Tab-separated table of C-alpha atoms and ligand atoms in Angstrom:
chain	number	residue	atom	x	y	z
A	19	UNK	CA	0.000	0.000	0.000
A	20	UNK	CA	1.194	3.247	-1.343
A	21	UNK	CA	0.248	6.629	-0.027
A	22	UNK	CA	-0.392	9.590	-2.432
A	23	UNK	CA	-0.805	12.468	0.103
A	24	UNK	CA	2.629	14.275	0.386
A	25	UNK	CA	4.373	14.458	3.372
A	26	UNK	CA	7.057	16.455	3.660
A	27	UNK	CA	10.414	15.240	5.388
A	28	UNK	CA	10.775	16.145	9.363
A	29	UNK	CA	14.451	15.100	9.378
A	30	UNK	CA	15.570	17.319	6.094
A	31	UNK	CA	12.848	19.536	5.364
A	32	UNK	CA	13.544	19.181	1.479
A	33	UNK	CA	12.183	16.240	0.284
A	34	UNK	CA	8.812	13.939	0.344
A	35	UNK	CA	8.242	11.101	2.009
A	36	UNK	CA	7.296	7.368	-0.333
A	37	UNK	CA	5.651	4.727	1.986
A	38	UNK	CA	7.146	1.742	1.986
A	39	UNK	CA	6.335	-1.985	3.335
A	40	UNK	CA	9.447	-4.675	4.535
A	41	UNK	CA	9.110	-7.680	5.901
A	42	UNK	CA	10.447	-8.460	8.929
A	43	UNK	CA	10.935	-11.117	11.333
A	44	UNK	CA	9.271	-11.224	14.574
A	45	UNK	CA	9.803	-13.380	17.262
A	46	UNK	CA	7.272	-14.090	20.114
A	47	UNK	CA	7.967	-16.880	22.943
A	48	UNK	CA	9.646	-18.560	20.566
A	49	UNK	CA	7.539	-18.428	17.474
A	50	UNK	CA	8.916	-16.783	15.216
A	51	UNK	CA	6.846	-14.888	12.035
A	52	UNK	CA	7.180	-12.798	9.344
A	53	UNK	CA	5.313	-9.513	9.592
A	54	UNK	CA	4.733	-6.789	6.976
A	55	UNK	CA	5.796	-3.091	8.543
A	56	UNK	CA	5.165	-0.065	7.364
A	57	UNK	CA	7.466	2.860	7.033
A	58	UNK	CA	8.733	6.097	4.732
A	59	UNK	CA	11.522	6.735	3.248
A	60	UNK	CA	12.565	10.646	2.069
A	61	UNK	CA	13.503	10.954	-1.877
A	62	UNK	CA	16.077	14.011	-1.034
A	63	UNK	CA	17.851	12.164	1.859
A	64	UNK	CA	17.145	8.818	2.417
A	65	UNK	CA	16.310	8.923	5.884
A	66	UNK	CA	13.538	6.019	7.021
A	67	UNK	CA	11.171	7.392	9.352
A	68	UNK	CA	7.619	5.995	10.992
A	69	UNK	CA	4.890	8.580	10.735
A	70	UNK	CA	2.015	7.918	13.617
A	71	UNK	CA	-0.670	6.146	12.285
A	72	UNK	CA	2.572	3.435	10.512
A	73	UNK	CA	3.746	2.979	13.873
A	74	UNK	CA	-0.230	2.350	14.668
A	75	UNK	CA	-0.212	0.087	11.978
A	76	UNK	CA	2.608	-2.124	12.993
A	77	UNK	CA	1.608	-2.390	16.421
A	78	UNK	CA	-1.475	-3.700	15.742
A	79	UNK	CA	0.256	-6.087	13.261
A	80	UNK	CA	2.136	-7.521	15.946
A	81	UNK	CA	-0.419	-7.652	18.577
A	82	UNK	CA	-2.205	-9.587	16.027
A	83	UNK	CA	0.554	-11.916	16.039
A	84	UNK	CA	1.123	-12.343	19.467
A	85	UNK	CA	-2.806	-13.321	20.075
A	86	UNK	CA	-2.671	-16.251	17.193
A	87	UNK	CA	0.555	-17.289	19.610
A	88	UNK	CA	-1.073	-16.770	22.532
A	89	UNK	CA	-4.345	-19.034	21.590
A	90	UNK	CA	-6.420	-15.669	21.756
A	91	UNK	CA	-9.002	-14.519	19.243
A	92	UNK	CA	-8.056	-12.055	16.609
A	93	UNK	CA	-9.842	-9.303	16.212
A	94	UNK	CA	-11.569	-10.093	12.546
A	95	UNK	CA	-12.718	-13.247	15.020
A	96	UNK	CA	-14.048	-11.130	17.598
A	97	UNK	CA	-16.185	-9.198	15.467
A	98	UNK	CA	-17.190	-12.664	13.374
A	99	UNK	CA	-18.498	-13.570	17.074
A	100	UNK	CA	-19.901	-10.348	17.599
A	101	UNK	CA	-21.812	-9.436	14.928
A	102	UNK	CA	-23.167	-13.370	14.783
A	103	UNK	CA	-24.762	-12.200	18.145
A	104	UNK	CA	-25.492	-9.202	16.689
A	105	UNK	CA	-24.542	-6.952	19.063
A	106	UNK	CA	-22.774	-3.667	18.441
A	107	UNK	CA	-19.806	-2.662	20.111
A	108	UNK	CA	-21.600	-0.911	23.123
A	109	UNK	CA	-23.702	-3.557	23.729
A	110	UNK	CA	-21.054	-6.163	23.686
A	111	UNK	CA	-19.024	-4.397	26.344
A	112	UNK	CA	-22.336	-4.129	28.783
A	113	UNK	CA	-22.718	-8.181	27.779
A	114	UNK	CA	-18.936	-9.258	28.478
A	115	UNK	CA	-17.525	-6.013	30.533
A	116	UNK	CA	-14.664	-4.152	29.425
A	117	UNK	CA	-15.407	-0.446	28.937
A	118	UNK	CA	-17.051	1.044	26.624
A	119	UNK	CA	-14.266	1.238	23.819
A	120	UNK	CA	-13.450	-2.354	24.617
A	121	UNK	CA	-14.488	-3.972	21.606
A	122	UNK	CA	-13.425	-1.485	19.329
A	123	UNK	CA	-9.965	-2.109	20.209
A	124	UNK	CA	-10.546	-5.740	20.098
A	125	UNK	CA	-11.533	-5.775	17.422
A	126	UNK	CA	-8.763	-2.875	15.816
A	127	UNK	CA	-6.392	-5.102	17.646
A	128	UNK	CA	-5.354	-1.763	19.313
A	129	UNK	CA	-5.198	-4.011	22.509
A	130	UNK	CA	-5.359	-8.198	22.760
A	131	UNK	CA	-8.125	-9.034	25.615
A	132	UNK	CA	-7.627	-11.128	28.810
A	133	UNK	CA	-7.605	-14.938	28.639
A	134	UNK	CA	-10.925	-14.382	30.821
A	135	UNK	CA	-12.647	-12.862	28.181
A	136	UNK	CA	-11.679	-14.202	25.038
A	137	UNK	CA	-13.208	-17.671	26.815
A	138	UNK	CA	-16.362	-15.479	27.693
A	139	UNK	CA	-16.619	-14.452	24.190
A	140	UNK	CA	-15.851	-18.051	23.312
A	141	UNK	CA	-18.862	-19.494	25.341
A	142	UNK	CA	-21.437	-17.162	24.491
A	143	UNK	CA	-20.529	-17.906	20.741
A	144	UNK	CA	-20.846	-21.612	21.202
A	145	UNK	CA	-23.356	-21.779	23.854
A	146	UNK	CA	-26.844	-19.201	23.035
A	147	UNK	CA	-27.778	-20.144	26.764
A	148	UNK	CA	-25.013	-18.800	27.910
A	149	UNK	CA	-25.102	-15.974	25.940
A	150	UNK	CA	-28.824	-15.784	26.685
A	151	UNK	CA	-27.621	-15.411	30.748
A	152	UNK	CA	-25.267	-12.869	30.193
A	153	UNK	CA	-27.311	-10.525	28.083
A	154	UNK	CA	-30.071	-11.238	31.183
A	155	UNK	CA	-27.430	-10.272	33.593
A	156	UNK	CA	-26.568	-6.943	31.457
A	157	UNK	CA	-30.310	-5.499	31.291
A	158	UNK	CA	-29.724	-4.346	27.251
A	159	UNK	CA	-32.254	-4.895	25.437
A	160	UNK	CA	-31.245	-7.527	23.142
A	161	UNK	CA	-33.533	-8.316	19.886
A	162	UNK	CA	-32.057	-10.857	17.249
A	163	UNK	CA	-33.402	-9.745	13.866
A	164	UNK	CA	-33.132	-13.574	12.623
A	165	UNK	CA	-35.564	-16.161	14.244
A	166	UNK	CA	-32.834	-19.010	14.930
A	167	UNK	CA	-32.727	-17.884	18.119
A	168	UNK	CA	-35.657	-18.165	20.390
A	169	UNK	CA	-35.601	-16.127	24.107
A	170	UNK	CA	-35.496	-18.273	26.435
B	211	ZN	ZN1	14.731	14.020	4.228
């Protein structure tokens, strides 16, 4: 991915900034995986820098990595989950705790969530009863649009 939107360079002041991909190799305890990471390079001097939302980029890159080592959900399979429950994001968090921006940065994988509730997620995936208690427990008001799932 390319970016067309010129940036001039911080380090020089002369030239703009081409956004670049390498692959490199991460290692997480003991796995070892090679990531994509973003980054710019200046056509006057050559200098490789990380603008903001790169280094945003890359983090959540890795934090996606470390999750699929970890035995966690990623955060494409979070939302899967979620929206099979059809919940939105502010919903979910009342249903499985978290704060209110929780899911969002599941999801982004701004942040990887606790062993606890990536099982919790999990469960009420697998199991509608459970999920059934847990939206109880919550108060939301919780109304499937599809009929395969019956209140209890
Ligand atoms: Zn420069």
């Amino acid at each position: 991915m390319t970016t067309s939107e010129k940036v001039l360079c911080r380090l020089c002041g002369g030239g703009y900034l081409d956004s670049q991909i390498k692959k490199t190799t991460a290692e997480y305890k003991g796995v070892q995986k090679e990531l994509e990471v973003m980054y710019s390079v200046c056509r006057a001097c050559g200098s490789e820098q990380a603008a903001a939302n790169q280094l945003r980029t890359n983090k959540r890159v890795m934090i996606q990595f470390k999750k699929t080592v970890d035995g966690l959900l990623t955060g494409k399979e979070v939302r899967e989950i979620r929206e099979r429950l059809q919940l939105s994001q502010t919903d979910a968090a009342r249903v499985f705790g978290g704060g209110p921006v929780a899911f969002s940065k599941y999801e982004s994988d701004d942040v990887a969530q606790s062993e606890a509730m990536d099982k919790m997620i999990r469960l009420a995936g697998d199991l509608p009863s459970a999920f059934d208690y847990l939206v109880l427990r919550s108060g939301i008001n919780h109304k499937p649009s599809g009929n395969q799932r019956q209140a209890v």
